[in-house]
């Protein structure tokens, strides 16, 4: 596709796995169990996007939509320092929005359209995509409405990514499948709506200590390769 660009994750192995990094005009999903590093990667990308193109960035700002109150400015400072950026400037280049419920989450993104070009936003982070929706529309009786709203929101994200040539990254939770006896006992939340909405789906899992393993799933275009990285003081590293 014409004019697609990439934001480096800051991890060579992960960039290679993704075919160059996080793509613009696309939605990349980060899924995995608690503590696996989804939020850490979001922080890292919000810094990486600010770097000049020869260092893997797009010299752009990030819009960070935080639904779980897990954004940590001090973490941005650590990562920015390691990447050679002024920490305070790096923080200013992350437009932070706390989303208090699913409607608010959708309004933030809708309103953001007005400032994407003027502010130079090249990355939108939604951490997490599904948490509010799952809390507000629990159980089977609300499933149809929840999925319909989620579908609307993902459609909105995809249009924005395409129209403004920016990258969209969202995190997703895993849910246990107690009724399966073989294969993967976990699956991503959000069902078909999220599965079809995400352009790239990155599954993260824990390995020893701070080591993590990433794999692209649900993609016929990507080989069943894996990438290793670790979470350190300086952020995510090879
Ligand atoms: P949920 O949102 O709960 O689903 O998890 P998550 O996937 O977002 O996990 P998160 O990104 O919050 O990762 C937390 C993990 O990152 C911790 O368990 C630590 O292993 C690691 N981590 C966070 N900060 C640091 C740090 O400053 N140094 C190091 N070495 N590791 C860190
Ligand atoms: Mg998190």
PDB file of C-alpha atoms and ligand atoms in Angstrom:
ATOM      1  CA  UNK A   1       0.000   0.000   0.000  1.00  0.00           C
ATOM      2  CA  UNK A   2       1.185   3.442  -0.920  1.00  0.00           C
ATOM      3  CA  UNK A   3       2.935   5.642   1.674  1.00  0.00           C
ATOM      4  CA  UNK A   4       2.739   3.125   4.503  1.00  0.00           C
ATOM      5  CA  UNK A   5       5.381   3.863   7.132  1.00  0.00           C
ATOM      6  CA  UNK A   6       6.751   2.000  10.122  1.00  0.00           C
ATOM      7  CA  UNK A   7       7.426   2.855  13.736  1.00  0.00           C
ATOM      8  CA  UNK A   8      10.249   0.803  15.189  1.00  0.00           C
ATOM      9  CA  UNK A   9       9.360  -1.029  18.386  1.00  0.00           C
ATOM     10  CA  UNK A  10      12.933  -0.497  19.568  1.00  0.00           C
ATOM     11  CA  UNK A  11      13.391  -4.269  19.501  1.00  0.00           C
ATOM     12  CA  UNK A  12      15.093  -5.541  16.331  1.00  0.00           C
ATOM     13  CA  UNK A  13      13.651  -9.032  16.583  1.00  0.00           C
ATOM     14  CA  UNK A  14      10.149  -7.617  16.988  1.00  0.00           C
ATOM     15  CA  UNK A  15      10.560  -5.210  14.061  1.00  0.00           C
ATOM     16  CA  UNK A  16      11.673  -8.104  11.877  1.00  0.00           C
ATOM     17  CA  UNK A  17       8.727 -10.190  13.002  1.00  0.00           C
ATOM     18  CA  UNK A  18       6.378  -7.344  12.085  1.00  0.00           C
ATOM     19  CA  UNK A  19       8.049  -6.752   8.739  1.00  0.00           C
ATOM     20  CA  UNK A  20       9.565  -3.400   9.663  1.00  0.00           C
ATOM     21  CA  UNK A  21       7.748  -2.285  12.785  1.00  0.00           C
ATOM     22  CA  UNK A  22       4.306  -0.971  13.636  1.00  0.00           C
ATOM     23  CA  UNK A  23       2.580  -0.013  10.399  1.00  0.00           C
ATOM     24  CA  UNK A  24       0.650   3.138   9.645  1.00  0.00           C
ATOM     25  CA  UNK A  25      -2.774   2.791   7.996  1.00  0.00           C
ATOM     26  CA  UNK A  26      -3.218  -0.325  10.087  1.00  0.00           C
ATOM     27  CA  UNK A  27      -4.353  -1.480  13.503  1.00  0.00           C
ATOM     28  CA  UNK A  28      -1.970  -3.592  15.561  1.00  0.00           C
ATOM     29  CA  UNK A  29      -3.362  -5.588  18.465  1.00  0.00           C
ATOM     30  CA  UNK A  30      -1.243  -6.526  21.486  1.00  0.00           C
ATOM     31  CA  UNK A  31      -2.712  -9.416  23.393  1.00  0.00           C
ATOM     32  CA  UNK A  32      -1.487 -11.500  26.292  1.00  0.00           C
ATOM     33  CA  UNK A  33      -1.969 -12.229  29.971  1.00  0.00           C
ATOM     34  CA  UNK A  34      -1.529  -9.681  32.796  1.00  0.00           C
ATOM     35  CA  UNK A  35       2.002  -8.452  33.352  1.00  0.00           C
ATOM     36  CA  UNK A  36       3.229  -9.683  29.979  1.00  0.00           C
ATOM     37  CA  UNK A  37       4.259  -6.195  28.846  1.00  0.00           C
ATOM     38  CA  UNK A  38       1.416  -4.826  26.699  1.00  0.00           C
ATOM     39  CA  UNK A  39       1.378  -1.518  28.545  1.00  0.00           C
ATOM     40  CA  UNK A  40       5.176  -1.407  28.543  1.00  0.00           C
ATOM     41  CA  UNK A  41       5.196  -1.738  24.756  1.00  0.00           C
ATOM     42  CA  UNK A  42       2.582   1.029  24.498  1.00  0.00           C
ATOM     43  CA  UNK A  43       4.844   3.323  26.525  1.00  0.00           C
ATOM     44  CA  UNK A  44       7.801   2.416  24.354  1.00  0.00           C
ATOM     45  CA  UNK A  45       5.916   3.082  21.100  1.00  0.00           C
ATOM     46  CA  UNK A  46       4.710   6.449  22.385  1.00  0.00           C
ATOM     47  CA  UNK A  47       8.405   7.350  22.698  1.00  0.00           C
ATOM     48  CA  UNK A  48       9.669   5.606  19.535  1.00  0.00           C
ATOM     49  CA  UNK A  49       7.205   7.460  17.273  1.00  0.00           C
ATOM     50  CA  UNK A  50       8.908  10.707  18.281  1.00  0.00           C
ATOM     51  CA  UNK A  51      12.322   9.726  16.956  1.00  0.00           C
ATOM     52  CA  UNK A  52      13.506  10.905  13.536  1.00  0.00           C
ATOM     53  CA  UNK A  53      12.894   8.489  10.667  1.00  0.00           C
ATOM     54  CA  UNK A  54      16.528   7.334  10.517  1.00  0.00           C
ATOM     55  CA  UNK A  55      16.174   6.195  14.132  1.00  0.00           C
ATOM     56  CA  UNK A  56      12.941   4.327  13.540  1.00  0.00           C
ATOM     57  CA  UNK A  57      10.381   6.988  14.371  1.00  0.00           C
ATOM     58  CA  UNK A  58       8.088   9.318  12.444  1.00  0.00           C
ATOM     59  CA  UNK A  59       8.987  12.530  14.251  1.00  0.00           C
ATOM     60  CA  UNK A  60       5.428  12.527  15.481  1.00  0.00           C
ATOM     61  CA  UNK A  61       3.366  12.717  18.634  1.00  0.00           C
ATOM     62  CA  UNK A  62       1.298  10.007  20.265  1.00  0.00           C
ATOM     63  CA  UNK A  63      -2.263  10.117  21.509  1.00  0.00           C
ATOM     64  CA  UNK A  64      -2.411   7.824  24.523  1.00  0.00           C
ATOM     65  CA  UNK A  65      -5.892   6.697  25.545  1.00  0.00           C
ATOM     66  CA  UNK A  66      -5.639   5.076  28.953  1.00  0.00           C
ATOM     67  CA  UNK A  67      -8.681   3.150  30.181  1.00  0.00           C
ATOM     68  CA  UNK A  68      -7.095   1.410  33.174  1.00  0.00           C
ATOM     69  CA  UNK A  69      -5.053   4.195  34.721  1.00  0.00           C
ATOM     70  CA  UNK A  70      -1.766   2.418  34.090  1.00  0.00           C
ATOM     71  CA  UNK A  71       0.093   5.174  32.218  1.00  0.00           C
ATOM     72  CA  UNK A  72       3.347   5.981  34.051  1.00  0.00           C
ATOM     73  CA  UNK A  73       5.131   9.216  33.102  1.00  0.00           C
ATOM     74  CA  UNK A  74       8.270   8.099  34.958  1.00  0.00           C
ATOM     75  CA  UNK A  75       8.450   5.072  32.686  1.00  0.00           C
ATOM     76  CA  UNK A  76       8.337   7.378  29.658  1.00  0.00           C
ATOM     77  CA  UNK A  77      11.206   9.354  31.181  1.00  0.00           C
ATOM     78  CA  UNK A  78      13.366   6.211  31.506  1.00  0.00           C
ATOM     79  CA  UNK A  79      12.643   5.053  27.963  1.00  0.00           C
ATOM     80  CA  UNK A  80      13.097   8.512  26.442  1.00  0.00           C
ATOM     81  CA  UNK A  81      16.482   8.995  28.115  1.00  0.00           C
ATOM     82  CA  UNK A  82      17.713   5.686  26.772  1.00  0.00           C
ATOM     83  CA  UNK A  83      16.547   6.639  23.276  1.00  0.00           C
ATOM     84  CA  UNK A  84      18.355   9.967  23.450  1.00  0.00           C
ATOM     85  CA  UNK A  85      15.319  12.216  23.777  1.00  0.00           C
ATOM     86  CA  UNK A  86      14.738  15.005  26.235  1.00  0.00           C
ATOM     87  CA  UNK A  87      12.414  13.353  28.785  1.00  0.00           C
ATOM     88  CA  UNK A  88      10.236  16.388  29.418  1.00  0.00           C
ATOM     89  CA  UNK A  89       9.803  17.010  25.720  1.00  0.00           C
ATOM     90  CA  UNK A  90       9.015  13.334  25.206  1.00  0.00           C
ATOM     91  CA  UNK A  91       6.265  13.619  27.814  1.00  0.00           C
ATOM     92  CA  UNK A  92       4.850  16.738  26.180  1.00  0.00           C
ATOM     93  CA  UNK A  93       4.669  14.870  22.886  1.00  0.00           C
ATOM     94  CA  UNK A  94       2.391  12.258  24.401  1.00  0.00           C
ATOM     95  CA  UNK A  95      -1.136  13.618  24.453  1.00  0.00           C
ATOM     96  CA  UNK A  96      -2.655  11.762  27.345  1.00  0.00           C
ATOM     97  CA  UNK A  97      -6.359  11.055  27.787  1.00  0.00           C
ATOM     98  CA  UNK A  98      -7.870   9.007  30.558  1.00  0.00           C
ATOM     99  CA  UNK A  99     -11.058   7.316  29.314  1.00  0.00           C
ATOM    100  CA  UNK A 100     -13.577   6.786  32.099  1.00  0.00           C
ATOM    101  CA  UNK A 101     -16.034   4.584  30.208  1.00  0.00           C
ATOM    102  CA  UNK A 102     -16.598   3.155  26.759  1.00  0.00           C
ATOM    103  CA  UNK A 103     -18.606   6.138  25.488  1.00  0.00           C
ATOM    104  CA  UNK A 104     -15.883   8.478  26.715  1.00  0.00           C
ATOM    105  CA  UNK A 105     -13.267   6.322  25.007  1.00  0.00           C
ATOM    106  CA  UNK A 106     -15.123   6.670  21.692  1.00  0.00           C
ATOM    107  CA  UNK A 107     -15.642  10.428  22.126  1.00  0.00           C
ATOM    108  CA  UNK A 108     -11.940  10.986  22.800  1.00  0.00           C
ATOM    109  CA  UNK A 109     -10.970   9.297  19.552  1.00  0.00           C
ATOM    110  CA  UNK A 110     -13.698  11.090  17.618  1.00  0.00           C
ATOM    111  CA  UNK A 111     -12.594  14.471  18.973  1.00  0.00           C
ATOM    112  CA  UNK A 112      -8.953  13.631  18.326  1.00  0.00           C
ATOM    113  CA  UNK A 113      -9.567  13.701  14.581  1.00  0.00           C
ATOM    114  CA  UNK A 114      -9.599  17.508  14.746  1.00  0.00           C
ATOM    115  CA  UNK A 115      -6.050  17.706  16.088  1.00  0.00           C
ATOM    116  CA  UNK A 116      -4.240  14.806  14.414  1.00  0.00           C
ATOM    117  CA  UNK A 117      -2.815  16.908  11.602  1.00  0.00           C
ATOM    118  CA  UNK A 118      -2.293  20.155  13.510  1.00  0.00           C
ATOM    119  CA  UNK A 119      -0.535  18.374  16.409  1.00  0.00           C
ATOM    120  CA  UNK A 120       1.362  15.941  14.205  1.00  0.00           C
ATOM    121  CA  UNK A 121       0.003  12.811  15.854  1.00  0.00           C
ATOM    122  CA  UNK A 122       1.305   9.669  14.143  1.00  0.00           C
ATOM    123  CA  UNK A 123       0.303   7.044  16.688  1.00  0.00           C
ATOM    124  CA  UNK A 124      -2.868   6.352  18.653  1.00  0.00           C
ATOM    125  CA  UNK A 125      -2.615   3.961  21.591  1.00  0.00           C
ATOM    126  CA  UNK A 126      -5.729   2.439  23.189  1.00  0.00           C
ATOM    127  CA  UNK A 127      -4.809   0.624  26.406  1.00  0.00           C
ATOM    128  CA  UNK A 128      -7.069  -1.321  26.772  1.00  0.00           C
ATOM    129  CA  UNK A 129      -9.571  -1.598  23.946  1.00  0.00           C
ATOM    130  CA  UNK A 130     -12.050  -3.939  25.573  1.00  0.00           C
ATOM    131  CA  UNK A 131     -11.893  -3.412  29.348  1.00  0.00           C
ATOM    132  CA  UNK A 132     -14.707  -0.834  29.601  1.00  0.00           C
ATOM    133  CA  UNK A 133     -16.889  -2.639  27.071  1.00  0.00           C
ATOM    134  CA  UNK A 134     -16.585  -5.924  28.930  1.00  0.00           C
ATOM    135  CA  UNK A 135     -17.361  -4.293  32.280  1.00  0.00           C
ATOM    136  CA  UNK A 136     -20.327  -2.296  30.987  1.00  0.00           C
ATOM    137  CA  UNK A 137     -21.933  -5.007  28.884  1.00  0.00           C
ATOM    138  CA  UNK A 138     -21.524  -8.189  30.888  1.00  0.00           C
ATOM    139  CA  UNK A 139     -23.002 -11.560  30.088  1.00  0.00           C
ATOM    140  CA  UNK A 140     -24.695 -13.091  27.089  1.00  0.00           C
ATOM    141  CA  UNK A 141     -27.705 -10.809  27.269  1.00  0.00           C
ATOM    142  CA  UNK A 142     -25.497  -7.787  26.468  1.00  0.00           C
ATOM    143  CA  UNK A 143     -23.172  -9.495  24.043  1.00  0.00           C
ATOM    144  CA  UNK A 144     -24.830  -8.287  20.835  1.00  0.00           C
ATOM    145  CA  UNK A 145     -24.884  -4.656  21.952  1.00  0.00           C
ATOM    146  CA  UNK A 146     -21.310  -4.822  23.209  1.00  0.00           C
ATOM    147  CA  UNK A 147     -20.023  -6.314  19.973  1.00  0.00           C
ATOM    148  CA  UNK A 148     -21.948  -3.799  17.910  1.00  0.00           C
ATOM    149  CA  UNK A 149     -20.411  -0.877  19.825  1.00  0.00           C
ATOM    150  CA  UNK A 150     -16.965  -2.411  19.714  1.00  0.00           C
ATOM    151  CA  UNK A 151     -17.336  -2.923  15.977  1.00  0.00           C
ATOM    152  CA  UNK A 152     -18.299   0.703  15.534  1.00  0.00           C
ATOM    153  CA  UNK A 153     -15.270   1.829  17.547  1.00  0.00           C
ATOM    154  CA  UNK A 154     -12.822  -0.361  15.636  1.00  0.00           C
ATOM    155  CA  UNK A 155     -14.275   0.850  12.361  1.00  0.00           C
ATOM    156  CA  UNK A 156     -13.687   4.405  13.509  1.00  0.00           C
ATOM    157  CA  UNK A 157     -10.070   3.573  14.399  1.00  0.00           C
ATOM    158  CA  UNK A 158      -9.451   1.964  11.022  1.00  0.00           C
ATOM    159  CA  UNK A 159     -10.859   4.955   9.137  1.00  0.00           C
ATOM    160  CA  UNK A 160      -8.662   7.331  11.128  1.00  0.00           C
ATOM    161  CA  UNK A 161      -5.561   5.180  10.599  1.00  0.00           C
ATOM    162  CA  UNK A 162      -6.167   5.121   6.864  1.00  0.00           C
ATOM    163  CA  UNK A 163      -7.279   8.704   6.355  1.00  0.00           C
ATOM    164  CA  UNK A 164      -4.445  10.290   8.350  1.00  0.00           C
ATOM    165  CA  UNK A 165      -1.806   7.654   7.572  1.00  0.00           C
ATOM    166  CA  UNK A 166      -1.142   6.972  11.247  1.00  0.00           C
ATOM    167  CA  UNK A 167      -0.582   3.827  13.297  1.00  0.00           C
ATOM    168  CA  UNK A 168      -3.180   2.563  15.758  1.00  0.00           C
ATOM    169  CA  UNK A 169      -2.199   0.150  18.512  1.00  0.00           C
ATOM    170  CA  UNK A 170      -4.578  -1.354  21.014  1.00  0.00           C
ATOM    171  CA  UNK A 171      -4.166  -3.843  23.827  1.00  0.00           C
ATOM    172  CA  UNK A 172      -6.491  -6.732  24.450  1.00  0.00           C
ATOM    173  CA  UNK A 173      -7.002  -9.156  27.286  1.00  0.00           C
ATOM    174  CA  UNK A 174      -7.021 -12.900  27.137  1.00  0.00           C
ATOM    175  CA  UNK A 175      -9.893 -14.927  28.473  1.00  0.00           C
ATOM    176  CA  UNK A 176      -9.673 -18.479  29.663  1.00  0.00           C
ATOM    177  CA  UNK A 177     -11.466 -21.195  27.738  1.00  0.00           C
ATOM    178  CA  UNK A 178     -12.236 -23.710  30.460  1.00  0.00           C
ATOM    179  CA  UNK A 179     -14.110 -25.940  28.045  1.00  0.00           C
ATOM    180  CA  UNK A 180     -11.207 -26.796  25.767  1.00  0.00           C
ATOM    181  CA  UNK A 181      -9.104 -29.823  26.516  1.00  0.00           C
ATOM    182  CA  UNK A 182      -6.331 -29.293  24.053  1.00  0.00           C
ATOM    183  CA  UNK A 183      -4.672 -26.457  22.162  1.00  0.00           C
ATOM    184  CA  UNK A 184      -4.408 -22.959  23.598  1.00  0.00           C
ATOM    185  CA  UNK A 185      -6.463 -22.615  26.789  1.00  0.00           C
ATOM    186  CA  UNK A 186      -6.585 -18.848  26.322  1.00  0.00           C
ATOM    187  CA  UNK A 187      -8.100 -16.700  23.615  1.00  0.00           C
ATOM    188  CA  UNK A 188      -8.247 -12.954  22.976  1.00  0.00           C
ATOM    189  CA  UNK A 189     -11.327 -11.087  24.191  1.00  0.00           C
ATOM    190  CA  UNK A 190     -13.658  -9.391  21.739  1.00  0.00           C
ATOM    191  CA  UNK A 191     -14.386 -12.357  19.509  1.00  0.00           C
ATOM    192  CA  UNK A 192     -14.772 -11.964  15.754  1.00  0.00           C
ATOM    193  CA  UNK A 193     -15.184  -8.217  15.885  1.00  0.00           C
ATOM    194  CA  UNK A 194     -11.666  -7.709  17.246  1.00  0.00           C
ATOM    195  CA  UNK A 195     -10.238 -10.579  15.200  1.00  0.00           C
ATOM    196  CA  UNK A 196     -11.450  -9.031  11.956  1.00  0.00           C
ATOM    197  CA  UNK A 197     -10.795  -5.451  13.016  1.00  0.00           C
ATOM    198  CA  UNK A 198      -7.118  -5.839  13.829  1.00  0.00           C
ATOM    199  CA  UNK A 199      -4.783  -5.763  10.837  1.00  0.00           C
ATOM    200  CA  UNK A 200      -1.978  -7.399  12.803  1.00  0.00           C
ATOM    201  CA  UNK A 201      -2.373  -9.445  15.970  1.00  0.00           C
ATOM    202  CA  UNK A 202       0.640  -9.836  18.234  1.00  0.00           C
ATOM    203  CA  UNK A 203       0.460 -12.475  20.951  1.00  0.00           C
ATOM    204  CA  UNK A 204       2.812 -11.944  23.903  1.00  0.00           C
ATOM    205  CA  UNK A 205       3.671 -14.558  26.455  1.00  0.00           C
ATOM    206  CA  UNK A 206       5.965 -14.817  29.436  1.00  0.00           C
ATOM    207  CA  UNK A 207       9.224 -16.662  29.515  1.00  0.00           C
ATOM    208  CA  UNK A 208      11.940 -16.697  32.163  1.00  0.00           C
ATOM    209  CA  UNK A 209      12.101 -13.632  34.425  1.00  0.00           C
ATOM    210  CA  UNK A 210      11.865 -10.497  32.294  1.00  0.00           C
ATOM    211  CA  UNK A 211      12.027 -12.335  28.968  1.00  0.00           C
ATOM    212  CA  UNK A 212       8.988 -12.318  26.723  1.00  0.00           C
ATOM    213  CA  UNK A 213       8.041 -14.095  23.505  1.00  0.00           C
ATOM    214  CA  UNK A 214       6.012 -12.451  20.742  1.00  0.00           C
ATOM    215  CA  UNK A 215       4.253 -14.138  17.887  1.00  0.00           C
ATOM    216  CA  UNK A 216       1.968 -12.939  15.118  1.00  0.00           C
ATOM    217  CA  UNK A 217      -1.206 -14.959  14.912  1.00  0.00           C
ATOM    218  CA  UNK A 218      -4.233 -15.042  12.619  1.00  0.00           C
ATOM    219  CA  UNK A 219      -2.150 -13.820   9.674  1.00  0.00           C
ATOM    220  CA  UNK A 220      -1.639 -15.842   6.517  1.00  0.00           C
ATOM    221  CA  UNK A 221       1.002 -13.326   5.405  1.00  0.00           C
ATOM    222  CA  UNK A 222       3.323 -13.834   8.353  1.00  0.00           C
ATOM    223  CA  UNK A 223       5.352 -16.953   9.079  1.00  0.00           C
ATOM    224  CA  UNK A 224       4.885 -18.726  12.388  1.00  0.00           C
ATOM    225  CA  UNK A 225       8.035 -17.105  13.719  1.00  0.00           C
ATOM    226  CA  UNK A 226       8.698 -15.908  17.232  1.00  0.00           C
ATOM    227  CA  UNK A 227      10.634 -12.947  18.583  1.00  0.00           C
ATOM    228  CA  UNK A 228      12.285 -12.665  21.968  1.00  0.00           C
ATOM    229  CA  UNK A 229      12.632  -9.496  23.972  1.00  0.00           C
ATOM    230  CA  UNK A 230      13.149  -8.479  27.561  1.00  0.00           C
ATOM    231  CA  UNK A 231      11.689  -5.773  29.733  1.00  0.00           C
ATOM    232  CA  UNK A 232      14.425  -3.740  31.359  1.00  0.00           C
ATOM    233  CA  UNK A 233      14.964  -0.407  33.108  1.00  0.00           C
ATOM    234  CA  UNK A 234      15.511   1.200  29.685  1.00  0.00           C
ATOM    235  CA  UNK A 235      12.303  -0.244  28.266  1.00  0.00           C
ATOM    236  CA  UNK A 236      11.924  -3.167  25.879  1.00  0.00           C
ATOM    237  CA  UNK A 237      15.206  -4.511  24.536  1.00  0.00           C
ATOM    238  CA  UNK A 238      16.426  -7.343  22.306  1.00  0.00           C
TER     239      UNK A 238
HETATM  240  P1  LIG B   1      -2.193  -6.066  32.161  1.00  0.00           P
HETATM  241  O1  LIG B   1      -2.481  -4.655  31.776  1.00  0.00           O
HETATM  242  O2  LIG B   1      -2.343  -6.307  33.629  1.00  0.00           O
HETATM  243  O3  LIG B   1      -2.974  -7.066  31.347  1.00  0.00           O
HETATM  244  O4  LIG B   1      -0.626  -6.367  31.876  1.00  0.00           O
HETATM  245  P2  LIG B   1       0.343  -5.753  30.779  1.00  0.00           P
HETATM  246  O5  LIG B   1       0.528  -6.764  29.707  1.00  0.00           O
HETATM  247  O6  LIG B   1      -0.061  -4.397  30.384  1.00  0.00           O
HETATM  248  O7  LIG B   1       1.708  -5.708  31.590  1.00  0.00           O
HETATM  249  P3  LIG B   1       2.685  -4.468  31.784  1.00  0.00           P
HETATM  250  O8  LIG B   1       3.019  -3.886  30.475  1.00  0.00           O
HETATM  251  O9  LIG B   1       2.141  -3.581  32.819  1.00  0.00           O
HETATM  252  O10 LIG B   1       3.987  -5.212  32.279  1.00  0.00           O
HETATM  253  C1  LIG B   1       4.335  -5.257  33.636  1.00  0.00           C
HETATM  254  C2  LIG B   1       5.693  -5.921  33.712  1.00  0.00           C
HETATM  255  O11 LIG B   1       6.683  -5.104  33.081  1.00  0.00           O
HETATM  256  C3  LIG B   1       6.173  -6.110  35.106  1.00  0.00           C
HETATM  257  O12 LIG B   1       5.731  -7.346  35.620  1.00  0.00           O
HETATM  258  C4  LIG B   1       7.658  -6.088  34.957  1.00  0.00           C
HETATM  259  O13 LIG B   1       8.095  -7.398  34.622  1.00  0.00           O
HETATM  260  C5  LIG B   1       7.894  -5.220  33.764  1.00  0.00           C
HETATM  261  N1  LIG B   1       8.372  -3.886  34.129  1.00  0.00           N
HETATM  262  C6  LIG B   1       7.646  -2.777  34.321  1.00  0.00           C
HETATM  263  N2  LIG B   1       8.431  -1.736  34.663  1.00  0.00           N
HETATM  264  C7  LIG B   1       9.683  -2.193  34.677  1.00  0.00           C
HETATM  265  C8  LIG B   1      10.960  -1.607  34.970  1.00  0.00           C
HETATM  266  O14 LIG B   1      11.076  -0.432  35.273  1.00  0.00           O
HETATM  267  N3  LIG B   1      12.045  -2.426  34.890  1.00  0.00           N
HETATM  268  C9  LIG B   1      11.943  -3.724  34.538  1.00  0.00           C
HETATM  269  N4  LIG B   1      13.032  -4.478  34.490  1.00  0.00           N
HETATM  270  N5  LIG B   1      10.758  -4.313  34.271  1.00  0.00           N
HETATM  271  C10 LIG B   1       9.655  -3.567  34.340  1.00  0.00           C
HETATM  272 MG1  LIG B   2      -1.562  -3.123  30.929  1.00  0.00          MG
END
